[in-house]
XYZ file of C-alpha atoms in Angstrom:
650
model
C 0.000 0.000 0.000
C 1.660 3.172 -0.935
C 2.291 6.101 1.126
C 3.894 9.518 1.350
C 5.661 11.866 4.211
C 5.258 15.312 4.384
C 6.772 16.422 6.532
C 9.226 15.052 9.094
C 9.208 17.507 12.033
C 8.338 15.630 15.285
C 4.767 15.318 16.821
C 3.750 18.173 19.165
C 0.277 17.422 19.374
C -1.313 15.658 22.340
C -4.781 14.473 23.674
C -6.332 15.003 26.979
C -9.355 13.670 27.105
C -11.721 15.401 24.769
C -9.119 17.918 23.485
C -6.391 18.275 21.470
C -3.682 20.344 22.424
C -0.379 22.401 20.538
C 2.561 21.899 22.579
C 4.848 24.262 21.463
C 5.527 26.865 24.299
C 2.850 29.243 23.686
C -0.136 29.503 24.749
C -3.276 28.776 21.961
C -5.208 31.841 20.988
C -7.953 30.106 19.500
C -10.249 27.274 20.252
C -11.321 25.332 17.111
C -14.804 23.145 17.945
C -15.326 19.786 15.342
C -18.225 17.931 16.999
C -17.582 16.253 20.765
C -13.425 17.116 20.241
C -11.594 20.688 20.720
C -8.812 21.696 19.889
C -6.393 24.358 21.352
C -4.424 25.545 18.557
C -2.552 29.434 17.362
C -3.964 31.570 15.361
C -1.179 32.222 12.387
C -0.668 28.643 10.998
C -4.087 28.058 10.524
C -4.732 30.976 8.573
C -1.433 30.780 6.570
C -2.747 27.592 5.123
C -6.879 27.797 5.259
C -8.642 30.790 3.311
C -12.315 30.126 5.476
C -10.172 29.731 8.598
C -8.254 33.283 7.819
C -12.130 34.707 7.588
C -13.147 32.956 10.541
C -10.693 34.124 12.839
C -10.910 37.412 11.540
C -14.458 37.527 12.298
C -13.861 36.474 15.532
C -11.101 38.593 16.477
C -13.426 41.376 18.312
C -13.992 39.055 21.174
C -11.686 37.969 24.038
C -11.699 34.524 23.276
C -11.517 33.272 19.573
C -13.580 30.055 19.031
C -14.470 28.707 15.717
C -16.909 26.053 15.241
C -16.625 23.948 12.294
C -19.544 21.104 12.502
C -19.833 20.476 8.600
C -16.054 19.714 7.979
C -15.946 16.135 5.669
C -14.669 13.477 7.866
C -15.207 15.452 11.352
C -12.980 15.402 13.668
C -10.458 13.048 12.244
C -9.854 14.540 9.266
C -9.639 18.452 10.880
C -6.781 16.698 13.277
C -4.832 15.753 9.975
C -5.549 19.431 8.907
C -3.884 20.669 11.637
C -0.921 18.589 11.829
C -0.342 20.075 8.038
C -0.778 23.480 9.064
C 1.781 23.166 11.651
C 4.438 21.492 9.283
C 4.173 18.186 11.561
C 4.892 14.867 10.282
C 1.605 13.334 8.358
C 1.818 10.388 6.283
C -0.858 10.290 3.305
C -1.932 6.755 2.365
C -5.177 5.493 0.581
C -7.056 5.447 3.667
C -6.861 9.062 4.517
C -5.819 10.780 1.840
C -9.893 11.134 0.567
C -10.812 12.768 4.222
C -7.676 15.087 4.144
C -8.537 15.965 0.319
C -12.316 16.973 0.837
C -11.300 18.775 3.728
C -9.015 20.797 2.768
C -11.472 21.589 -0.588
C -14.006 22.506 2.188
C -11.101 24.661 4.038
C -10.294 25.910 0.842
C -6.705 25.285 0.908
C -5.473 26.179 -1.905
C -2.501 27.810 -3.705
C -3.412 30.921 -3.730
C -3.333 30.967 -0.052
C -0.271 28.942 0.453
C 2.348 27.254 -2.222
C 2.549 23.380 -2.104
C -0.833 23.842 -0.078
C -2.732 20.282 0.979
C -4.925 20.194 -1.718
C -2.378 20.315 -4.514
C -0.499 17.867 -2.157
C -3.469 15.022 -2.083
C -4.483 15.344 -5.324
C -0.986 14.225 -7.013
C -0.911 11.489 -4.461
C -4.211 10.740 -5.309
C -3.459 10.507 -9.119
C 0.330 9.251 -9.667
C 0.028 6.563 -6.559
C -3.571 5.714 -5.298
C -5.206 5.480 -8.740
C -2.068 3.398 -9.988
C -2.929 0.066 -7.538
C -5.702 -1.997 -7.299
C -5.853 -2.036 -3.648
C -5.111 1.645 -2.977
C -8.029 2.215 -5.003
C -10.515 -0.203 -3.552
C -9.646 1.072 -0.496
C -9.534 5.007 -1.232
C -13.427 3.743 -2.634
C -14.552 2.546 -0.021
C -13.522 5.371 2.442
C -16.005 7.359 0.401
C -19.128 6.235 1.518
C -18.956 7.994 4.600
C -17.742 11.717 2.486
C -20.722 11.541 0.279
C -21.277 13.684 -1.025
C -18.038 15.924 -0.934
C -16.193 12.841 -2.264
C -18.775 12.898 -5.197
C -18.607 16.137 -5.817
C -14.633 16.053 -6.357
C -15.533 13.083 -8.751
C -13.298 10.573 -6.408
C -15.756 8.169 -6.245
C -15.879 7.979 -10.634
C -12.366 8.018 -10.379
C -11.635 5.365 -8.276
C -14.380 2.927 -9.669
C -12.872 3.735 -13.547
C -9.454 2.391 -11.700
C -11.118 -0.620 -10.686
C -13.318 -1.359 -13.711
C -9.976 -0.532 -16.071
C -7.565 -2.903 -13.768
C -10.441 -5.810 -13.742
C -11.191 -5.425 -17.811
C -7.528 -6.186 -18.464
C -5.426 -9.480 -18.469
C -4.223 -9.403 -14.613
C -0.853 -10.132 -15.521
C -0.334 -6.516 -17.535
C -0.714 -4.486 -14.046
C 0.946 -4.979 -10.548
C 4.210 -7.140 -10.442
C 5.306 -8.108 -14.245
C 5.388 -11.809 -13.220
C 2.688 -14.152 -13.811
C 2.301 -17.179 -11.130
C 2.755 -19.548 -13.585
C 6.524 -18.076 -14.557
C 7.635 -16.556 -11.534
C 10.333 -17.567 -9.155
C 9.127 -18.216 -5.321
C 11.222 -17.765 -2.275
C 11.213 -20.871 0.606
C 8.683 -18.179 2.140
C 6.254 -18.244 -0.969
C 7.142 -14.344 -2.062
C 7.756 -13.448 -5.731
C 11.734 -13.115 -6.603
C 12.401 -10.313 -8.835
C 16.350 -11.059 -10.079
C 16.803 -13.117 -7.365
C 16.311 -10.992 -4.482
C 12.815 -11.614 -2.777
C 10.198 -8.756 -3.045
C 7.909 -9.942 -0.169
C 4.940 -9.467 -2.594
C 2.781 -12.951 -2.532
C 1.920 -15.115 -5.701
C -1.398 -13.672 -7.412
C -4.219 -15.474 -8.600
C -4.625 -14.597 -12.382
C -7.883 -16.429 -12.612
C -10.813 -14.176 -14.222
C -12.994 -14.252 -10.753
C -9.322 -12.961 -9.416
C -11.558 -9.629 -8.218
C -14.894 -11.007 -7.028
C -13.796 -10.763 -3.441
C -12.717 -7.515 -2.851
C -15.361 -5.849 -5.437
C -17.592 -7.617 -2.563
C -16.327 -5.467 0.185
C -17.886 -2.436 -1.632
C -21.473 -1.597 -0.815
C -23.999 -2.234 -2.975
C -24.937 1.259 -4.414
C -20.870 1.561 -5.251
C -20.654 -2.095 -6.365
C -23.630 -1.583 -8.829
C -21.590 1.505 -10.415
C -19.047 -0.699 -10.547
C -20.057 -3.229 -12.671
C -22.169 -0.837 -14.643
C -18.274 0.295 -15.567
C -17.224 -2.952 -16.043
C -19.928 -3.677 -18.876
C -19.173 -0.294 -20.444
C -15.891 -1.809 -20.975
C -17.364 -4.571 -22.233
C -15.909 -6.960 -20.108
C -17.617 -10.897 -20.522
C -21.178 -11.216 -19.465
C -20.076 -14.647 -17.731
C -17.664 -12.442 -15.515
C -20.071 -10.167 -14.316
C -22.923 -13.341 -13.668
C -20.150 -15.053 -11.590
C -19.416 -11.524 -9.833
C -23.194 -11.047 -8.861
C -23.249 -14.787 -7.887
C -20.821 -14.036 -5.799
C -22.239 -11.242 -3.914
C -25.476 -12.789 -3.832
C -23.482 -15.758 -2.184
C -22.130 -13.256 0.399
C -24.613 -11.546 1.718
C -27.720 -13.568 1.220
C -27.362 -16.397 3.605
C -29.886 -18.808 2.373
C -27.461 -19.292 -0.868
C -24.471 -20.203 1.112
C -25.560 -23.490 2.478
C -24.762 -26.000 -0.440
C -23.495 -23.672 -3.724
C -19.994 -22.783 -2.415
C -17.486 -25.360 -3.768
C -15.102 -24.387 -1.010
C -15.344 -22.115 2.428
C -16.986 -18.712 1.546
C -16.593 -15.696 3.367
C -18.626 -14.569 6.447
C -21.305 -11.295 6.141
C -19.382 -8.449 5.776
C -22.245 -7.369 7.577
C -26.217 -8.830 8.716
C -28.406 -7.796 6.525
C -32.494 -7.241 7.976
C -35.140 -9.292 5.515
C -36.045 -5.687 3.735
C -32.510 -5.003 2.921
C -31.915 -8.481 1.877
C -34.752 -8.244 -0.378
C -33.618 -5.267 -2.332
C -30.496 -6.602 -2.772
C -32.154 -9.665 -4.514
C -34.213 -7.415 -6.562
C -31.158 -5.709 -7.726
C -29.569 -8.656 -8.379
C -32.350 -10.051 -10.691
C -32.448 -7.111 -12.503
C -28.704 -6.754 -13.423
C -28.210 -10.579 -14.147
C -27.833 -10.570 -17.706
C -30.164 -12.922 -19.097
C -28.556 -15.216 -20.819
C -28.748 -18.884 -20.890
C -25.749 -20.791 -18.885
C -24.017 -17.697 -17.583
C -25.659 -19.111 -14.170
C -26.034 -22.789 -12.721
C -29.232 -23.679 -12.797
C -29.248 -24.738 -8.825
C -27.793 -21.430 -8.085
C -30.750 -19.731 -10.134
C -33.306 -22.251 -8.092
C -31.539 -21.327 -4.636
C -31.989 -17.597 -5.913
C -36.166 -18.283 -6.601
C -36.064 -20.290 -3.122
C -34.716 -17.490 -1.065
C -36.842 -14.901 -3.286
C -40.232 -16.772 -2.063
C -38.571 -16.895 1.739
C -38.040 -13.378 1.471
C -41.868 -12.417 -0.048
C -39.805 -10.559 -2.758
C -41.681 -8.573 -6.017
C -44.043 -10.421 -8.081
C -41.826 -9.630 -11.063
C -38.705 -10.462 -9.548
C -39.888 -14.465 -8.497
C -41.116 -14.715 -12.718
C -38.178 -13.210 -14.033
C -36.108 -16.038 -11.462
C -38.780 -18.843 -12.971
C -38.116 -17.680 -16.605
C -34.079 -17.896 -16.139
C -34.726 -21.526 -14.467
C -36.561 -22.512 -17.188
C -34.082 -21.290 -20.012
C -31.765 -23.811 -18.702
C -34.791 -26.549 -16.588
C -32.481 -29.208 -18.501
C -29.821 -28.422 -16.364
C -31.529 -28.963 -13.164
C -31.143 -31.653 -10.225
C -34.118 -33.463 -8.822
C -33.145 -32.210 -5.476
C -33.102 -28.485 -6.283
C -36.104 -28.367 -7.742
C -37.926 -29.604 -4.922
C -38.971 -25.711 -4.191
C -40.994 -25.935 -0.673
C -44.491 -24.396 -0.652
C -44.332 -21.141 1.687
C -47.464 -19.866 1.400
C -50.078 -20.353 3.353
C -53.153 -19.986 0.927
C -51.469 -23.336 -0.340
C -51.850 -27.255 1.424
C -49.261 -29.032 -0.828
C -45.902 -29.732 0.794
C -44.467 -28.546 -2.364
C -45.158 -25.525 -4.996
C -46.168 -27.743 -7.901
C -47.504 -24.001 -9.484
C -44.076 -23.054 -9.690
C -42.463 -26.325 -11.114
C -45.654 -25.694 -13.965
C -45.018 -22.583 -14.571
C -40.632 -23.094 -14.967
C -41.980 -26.190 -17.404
C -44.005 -23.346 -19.427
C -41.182 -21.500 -20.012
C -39.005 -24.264 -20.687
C -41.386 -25.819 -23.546
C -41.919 -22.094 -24.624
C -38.176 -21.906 -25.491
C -38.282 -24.845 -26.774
C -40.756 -24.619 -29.356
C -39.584 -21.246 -30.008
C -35.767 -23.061 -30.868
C -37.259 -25.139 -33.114
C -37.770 -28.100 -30.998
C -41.266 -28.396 -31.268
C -43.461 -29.567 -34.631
C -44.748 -32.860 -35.540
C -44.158 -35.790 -33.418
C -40.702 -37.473 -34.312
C -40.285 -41.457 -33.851
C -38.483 -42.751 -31.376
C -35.321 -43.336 -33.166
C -35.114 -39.302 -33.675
C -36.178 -38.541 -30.017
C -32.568 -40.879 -29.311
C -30.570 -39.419 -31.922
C -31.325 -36.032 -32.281
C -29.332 -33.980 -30.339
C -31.928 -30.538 -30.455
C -34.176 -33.246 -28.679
C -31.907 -33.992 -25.679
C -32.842 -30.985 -23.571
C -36.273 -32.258 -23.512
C -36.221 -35.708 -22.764
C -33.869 -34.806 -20.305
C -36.696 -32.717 -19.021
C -39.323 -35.595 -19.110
C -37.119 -37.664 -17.275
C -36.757 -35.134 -14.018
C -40.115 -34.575 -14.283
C -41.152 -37.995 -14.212
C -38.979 -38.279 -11.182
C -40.787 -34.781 -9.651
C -43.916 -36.406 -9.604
C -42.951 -39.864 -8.339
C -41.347 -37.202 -5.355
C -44.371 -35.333 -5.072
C -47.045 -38.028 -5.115
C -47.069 -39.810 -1.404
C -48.539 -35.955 -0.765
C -51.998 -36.703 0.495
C -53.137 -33.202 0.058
C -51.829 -33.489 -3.980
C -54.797 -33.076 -6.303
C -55.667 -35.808 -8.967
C -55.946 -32.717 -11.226
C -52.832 -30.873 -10.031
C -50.859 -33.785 -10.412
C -52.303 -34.566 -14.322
C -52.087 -31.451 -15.703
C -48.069 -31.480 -14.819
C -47.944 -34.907 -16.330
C -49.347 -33.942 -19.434
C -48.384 -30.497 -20.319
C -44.923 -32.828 -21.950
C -45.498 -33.671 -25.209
C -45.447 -37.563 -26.372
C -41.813 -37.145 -28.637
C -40.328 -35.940 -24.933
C -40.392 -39.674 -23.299
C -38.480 -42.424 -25.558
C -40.352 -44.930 -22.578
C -43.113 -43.993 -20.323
C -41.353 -46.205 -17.315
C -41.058 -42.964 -15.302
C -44.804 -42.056 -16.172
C -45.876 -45.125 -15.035
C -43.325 -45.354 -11.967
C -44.762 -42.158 -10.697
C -48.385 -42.745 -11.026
C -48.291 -46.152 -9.147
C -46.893 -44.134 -6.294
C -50.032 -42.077 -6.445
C -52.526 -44.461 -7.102
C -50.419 -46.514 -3.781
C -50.409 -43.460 -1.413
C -54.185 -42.658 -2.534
C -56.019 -45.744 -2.108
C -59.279 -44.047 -2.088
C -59.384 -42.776 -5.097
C -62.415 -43.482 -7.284
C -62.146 -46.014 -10.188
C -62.881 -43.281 -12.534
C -60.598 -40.918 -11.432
C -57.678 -44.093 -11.850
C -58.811 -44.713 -14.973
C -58.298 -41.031 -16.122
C -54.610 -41.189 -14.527
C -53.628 -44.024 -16.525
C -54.823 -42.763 -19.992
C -51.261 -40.587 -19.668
C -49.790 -44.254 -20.160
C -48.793 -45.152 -23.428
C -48.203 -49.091 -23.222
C -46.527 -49.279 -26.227
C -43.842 -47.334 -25.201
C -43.651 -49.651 -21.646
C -40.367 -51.614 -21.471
C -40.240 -55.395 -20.712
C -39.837 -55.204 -16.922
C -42.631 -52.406 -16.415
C -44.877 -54.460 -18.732
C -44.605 -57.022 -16.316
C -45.221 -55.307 -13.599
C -48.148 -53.694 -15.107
C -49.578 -57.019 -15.597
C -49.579 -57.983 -11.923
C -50.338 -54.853 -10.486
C -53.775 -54.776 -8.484
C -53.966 -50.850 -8.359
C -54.101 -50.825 -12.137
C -57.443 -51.227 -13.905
C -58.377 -54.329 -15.630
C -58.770 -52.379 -18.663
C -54.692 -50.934 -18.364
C -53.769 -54.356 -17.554
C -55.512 -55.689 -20.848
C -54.263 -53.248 -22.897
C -50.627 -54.151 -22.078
C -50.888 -57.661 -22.978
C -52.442 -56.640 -26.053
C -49.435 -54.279 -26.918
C -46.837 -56.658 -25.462
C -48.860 -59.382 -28.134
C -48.546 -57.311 -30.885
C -45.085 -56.570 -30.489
C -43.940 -59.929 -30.360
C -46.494 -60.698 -33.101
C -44.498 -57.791 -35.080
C -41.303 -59.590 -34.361
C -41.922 -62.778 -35.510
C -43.357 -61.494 -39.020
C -39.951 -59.858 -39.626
C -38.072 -62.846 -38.924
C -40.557 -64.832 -41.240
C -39.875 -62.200 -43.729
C -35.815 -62.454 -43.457
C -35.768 -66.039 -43.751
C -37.925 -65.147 -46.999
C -35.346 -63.151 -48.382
C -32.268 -65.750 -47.611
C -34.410 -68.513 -49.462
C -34.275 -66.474 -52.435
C -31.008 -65.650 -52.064
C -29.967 -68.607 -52.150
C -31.804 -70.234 -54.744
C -29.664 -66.927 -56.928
C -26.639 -68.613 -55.750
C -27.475 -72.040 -56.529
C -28.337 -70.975 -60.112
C -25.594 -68.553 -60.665
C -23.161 -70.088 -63.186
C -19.907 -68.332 -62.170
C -20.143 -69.650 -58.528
C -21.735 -73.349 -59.411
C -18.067 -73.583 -61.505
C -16.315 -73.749 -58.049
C -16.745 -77.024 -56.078
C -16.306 -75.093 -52.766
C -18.532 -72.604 -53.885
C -20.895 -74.950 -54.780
C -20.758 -76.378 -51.467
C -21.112 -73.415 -49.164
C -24.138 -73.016 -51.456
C -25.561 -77.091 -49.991
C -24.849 -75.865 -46.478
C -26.633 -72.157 -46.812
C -30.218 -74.156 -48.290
C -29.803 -76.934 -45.427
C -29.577 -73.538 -42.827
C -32.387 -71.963 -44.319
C -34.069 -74.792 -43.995
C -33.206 -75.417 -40.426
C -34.483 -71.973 -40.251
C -37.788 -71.903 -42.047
C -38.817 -75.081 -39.923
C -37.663 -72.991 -36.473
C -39.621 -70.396 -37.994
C -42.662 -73.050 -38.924
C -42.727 -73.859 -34.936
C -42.915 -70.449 -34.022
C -45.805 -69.542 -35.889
C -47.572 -72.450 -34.094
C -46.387 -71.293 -30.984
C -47.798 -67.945 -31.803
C -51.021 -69.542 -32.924
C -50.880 -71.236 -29.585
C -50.601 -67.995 -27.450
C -53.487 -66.060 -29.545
C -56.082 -68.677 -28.792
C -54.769 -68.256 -25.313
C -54.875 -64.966 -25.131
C -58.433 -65.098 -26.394
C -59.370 -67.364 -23.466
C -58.045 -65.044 -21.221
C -60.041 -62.212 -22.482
C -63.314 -63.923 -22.163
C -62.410 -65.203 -18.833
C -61.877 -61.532 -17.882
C -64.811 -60.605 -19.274
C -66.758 -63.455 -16.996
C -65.012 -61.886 -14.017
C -66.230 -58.389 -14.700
C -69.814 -58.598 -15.619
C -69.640 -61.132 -11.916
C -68.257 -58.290 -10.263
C -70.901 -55.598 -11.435
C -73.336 -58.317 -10.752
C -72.389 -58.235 -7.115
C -72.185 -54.469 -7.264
C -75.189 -54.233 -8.012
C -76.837 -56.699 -5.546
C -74.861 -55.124 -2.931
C -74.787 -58.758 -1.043
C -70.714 -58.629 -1.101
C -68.483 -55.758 -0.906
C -64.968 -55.140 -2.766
C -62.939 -56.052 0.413
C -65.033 -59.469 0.647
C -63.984 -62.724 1.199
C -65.629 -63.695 -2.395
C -65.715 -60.130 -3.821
C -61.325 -59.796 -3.577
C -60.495 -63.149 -4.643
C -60.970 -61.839 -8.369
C -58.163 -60.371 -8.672
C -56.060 -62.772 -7.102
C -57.609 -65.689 -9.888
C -56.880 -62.949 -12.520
C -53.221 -63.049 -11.255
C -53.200 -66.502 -11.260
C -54.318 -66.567 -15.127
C -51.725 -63.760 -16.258
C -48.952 -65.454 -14.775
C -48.265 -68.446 -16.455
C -49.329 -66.638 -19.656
C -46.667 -63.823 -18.858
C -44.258 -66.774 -18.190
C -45.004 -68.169 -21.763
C -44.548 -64.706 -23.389
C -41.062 -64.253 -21.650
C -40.012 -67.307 -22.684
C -41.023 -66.475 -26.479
C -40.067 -63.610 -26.622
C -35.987 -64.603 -25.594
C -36.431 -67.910 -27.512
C -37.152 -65.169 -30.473
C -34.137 -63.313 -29.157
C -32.166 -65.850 -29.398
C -33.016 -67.309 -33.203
C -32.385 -63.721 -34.102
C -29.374 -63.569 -33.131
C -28.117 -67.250 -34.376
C -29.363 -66.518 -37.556
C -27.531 -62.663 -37.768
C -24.794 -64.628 -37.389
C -25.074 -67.252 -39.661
C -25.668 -64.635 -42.412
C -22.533 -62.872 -41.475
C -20.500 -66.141 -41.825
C -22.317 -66.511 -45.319
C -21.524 -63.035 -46.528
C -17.551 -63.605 -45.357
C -17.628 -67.187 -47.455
C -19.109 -65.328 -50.315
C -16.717 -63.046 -50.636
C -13.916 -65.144 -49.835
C -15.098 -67.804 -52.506
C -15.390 -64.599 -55.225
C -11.569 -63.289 -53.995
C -10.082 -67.405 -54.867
C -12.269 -67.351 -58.318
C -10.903 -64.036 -59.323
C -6.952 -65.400 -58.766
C -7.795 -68.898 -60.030
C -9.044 -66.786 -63.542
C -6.194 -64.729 -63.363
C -3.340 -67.630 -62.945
C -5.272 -69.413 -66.215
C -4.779 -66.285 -68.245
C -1.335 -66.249 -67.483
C -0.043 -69.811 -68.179
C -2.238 -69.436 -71.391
């Protein structure tokens, strides 16, 4: 920290109490009152140096005792002691923390050069400009001493000064200003200090990161750190540095962020905030974020809206938090955007409103990017990177409501309309969909049939995977008709399967009948009998295939069994509905679902074992037509030299 001597006669002031006293020999002709302090000083160096102190005393001079009472000097009684020491020639030292008190001072003492040569003002203005305004640290400290000169320190445009300092010294590569030794090249002493030529400076390694800054800009207060930045952006210094600045700050003094965002031990309070200044500050914040997707982690932005509804904050502020969430909802964690509900108007342990609305935004966006349109298959939804973002989206949704639904106070309606407001291209697999509205349909077991049934059209059982399929099947909360409907698809499917197996075999009979009447490859024996073996595996195939279809045959007829059988059970159920003789939970009336469960099983069973018997043909015979394809060409290589060593010994 730089500093300058004025002057190096010896100190002849001294304190007694509540007064300052001149010990020089003579006696003080004039009593100079700054607040609570006195002080006993001589007439002649005070007005040798101060033009308003000359007219003061002169005013005064009628009476027998000269007092002068100066209650609006900047800085009080500190900075009129400092005043005085210079008028008397005694040794002062200016540095960055006083040299703003002794320079508005002496501008309100006017103390200039007309009244004296080398007079104080002239004095703490060069020090002010060739060694204050040079370093970053006599400059952030020189700023900071100016929130208590407002506005004097304003008016002698100090304050713009010092925060142009800052804003040029933070713009610029770090390494261009201070010692002209980066960490990365510089030579350390045992003690850690820089070495400049080999002799140790005592200056410590600095930190040339961008964020380098964020720190000490955070000492400032909040009206000087907005002008600050403000600066900064003039500059046109990266938006991503000034989001991490604010972040920062935020971090600081708002102590609901601090609790899980740091990465390492943050800084306490400079000082405790109250709730209504802590809510302005947020609402500055918001409004000088720049909005921008990424510049901000999207659990810092969700701690933000958290602390914004803990703090009752403007209306505008909490949607302008819940549009910057859902710019980047991808982004998120399942355990940040569990957002409490603190209001009382609401019953639901969590603000599913909010969630809704960040998923508006989010789709917004999306659509307006160019994600939305026609439905893609599922192939695209996999491959398509533009369509990441919002599977990723479906996925932590599906996972929101599975978190949200043991909530007994959780509407059926509530909880619907979040399901559905995704689109159908957004979940490759509805295995989250259907995870999360089993929990509901568990932790709600009184809901009405109709109500279930309305719940589980957001299924799509086509798009179920094997495991949930089964699950589906056995599940006693379902409805019969969901439980139908799966088998159905799960039928189909392997129905599907099968037909496109049929067809390949198909297409390898032909084939081969090509290569059997191909002349070229008969003319080889081992060609010829690569072409035996392929027809005997095709026919090993086609009769695998043969038992399939029966199989398949088999499981229809079975399947249609099982349907009627259901439909017995039902129309005996509404039958004892209706005669009211036995209730649901009955001995008789509950045993229906059990026998139901007792029919799907084995038939499951038999569909599992299909469907991997299937598997497992597939893959025998993907195999055996990659062996043929490698004897094919291997057979056409040997032809090719066996024609070309004929030509020659022709």
């Amino acid at each position: 920290m730089g500093s300058m001597k004025l002057s190096s006669k010896p100190d002849a002031f001294t304190r007694r109490g509540q007064a300052w006293y001149c010990t020089t020999g003579l006696p003080s002709d004039v009593l100079v009152e700054v607040g609570e302090m006195s002080f006993h000083l001589h007439k002649f160096p005070l007005l040798s140096k101060s033009a308003i102190l000359g007219r003061l005393i002169e005013e005064n001079s009628d009476s027998d005792e000269c007092v002068i009472k100066l209650s609006d000097i900047p800085g009080g009684a500190k900075s009129f002691e400092l005043v005085a020491r210079f008028c008397y020639g005694l040794k002062i030292e200016l540095s960055s923390e006083n040299v703003v008190y002794l320079r508005c001072a002496a501008e309100h003492l006017e103390m200039t050069e007309e009244t004296s040569g080398d007079n104080l003002i002239n004095q703490t203005e060069s020090f002010f400009n060739q060694v204050v305004l040079r370093s970053w640290k006599d400059s952030l400290e020189a700023l900071r001493t100016c929130d208590g000169l407002l506005p004097h320190a304003e008016d002698l445009h100090i304050v713009k000064r010092c925060i142009e300092s800052l804003a040029g010294k933070a713009s610029i590569d770090p390494d261009l200003f201070g010692w002209p030794v980066s960490e990365h090249s510089t030579m350390q002493s045992p003690g850690g200090s820089v070495l400049w030529n080999g002799i140790s400076t005592g200056a410590k390694v600095r930190n040339c990161s961008s964020d380098w800054w964020y720190d000490d800009a955070s000492s400032l207060s909040f009206p000087t750190y907005k002008r600050l930045i403000s600066s900064m952006e003039s500059r046109g210094i990266k938006q991503e540095i000034i989001a991490g600045s604010l972040t920062y700050y935020a971090k600081k003094f708002l102590p609901g962020l601090n609790r899980r965002q740091s990465t390492g031990p943050m800084p306490l309070p400079a000082a405790t905030l109250s709730d209504e200044e802590q809510r302005r500050l947020l609402e500055e914040i918001d409004r000088m974020l720049p909005l921008q997707r990424g510049l901000i982690s999207t659990n810092v932005l969700l701690w933000l809206l958290r602390t914004a509804m803990i703090l009752k904050v403007d209306r505008a502020c909490i949607s302008n938090l819940e549009k910057r969430v859902g710019m980047q909802l991808d982004e998120a964690t399942l355990e940040d955007l569990l957002l409490p509900n603190f209001s009382y108007t609401m019953d639901t342990l969590y603000n599913v409103e909010c969630v809704h609305r960040i998923l508006d935004h989010f789709l917004a966006m999306d659509q307006t990017m160019g994600g939305g349109g026609a439905s893609p298959c599922l192939d695209d939804v996999m491959a398509s990177p533009s369509l990441a973002p919002i599977t990723a989206v479906a996925k932590l949704i599906d996972g929101y409501l599975a978190e949200i639904a043991p909530d007994i106070n959780l509407k059926p309606l509530k909880f619907q309309s979040l399901a559905a407001v995704l689109p159908e291209y957004a979940r490759p697999l509805d295995d989250g969909l259907y995870r999360a509205i089993d929990v509901y349909l568990k932790s709600h077991p009184t809901l009405p049939e109709a109500e279930r049934e309305q719940l589980c059209r957001l299924i799509d059982c086509q798009k179920l995977s094997l495991e949930a399929c089964t699950h589906a099947a056995q599940n006693e909360r379902l409805p019969l008709r969901v439980v139908v409907q799966v088998l159905f698809f799960e039928q189909l499917q392997l129905r599907t399967s099968v037909a496109g197996c049929l067809l390949v075999s198909d297409n390898l009979e032909a084939s081969s009948r090509t290569l059997r009447g191909g002349g070229a490859v008969a003319a080889s024996g081992e060609a010829g009998c690569w072409a035996t073996a392929a027809v005997r595996e095709n026919q090993a195939l086609r009769v695998g295939m043969d038992s399939m279809r029966l199989r398949l045959m088999e499981l229809e007829r079975e399947c249609s069994d099982m349907r009627q059988d259901i439909r017995k059970l039902g129309r005996g159920r509404r039958r004892l509905r209706g005669g009211g003789g036995i209730v649901a939970g009955g001995k008789d009336g509950g045993g229906w679902a059990a026998r139901v469960q007792r029919m799907l099983t084995p038939r499951m069973m038999k569909l599992q074992m299909c469907s991997a018997q299937h598997d497992a043909a597939e893959q025998q015979r993907m195999n055996n037509e990659h062996k043929k394809v490698e004897k094919v060409a291997k057979n056409k290589k040997q032809l090719s030299m066996d024609d070309g060593d004929d030509e020659e010994e022709a």
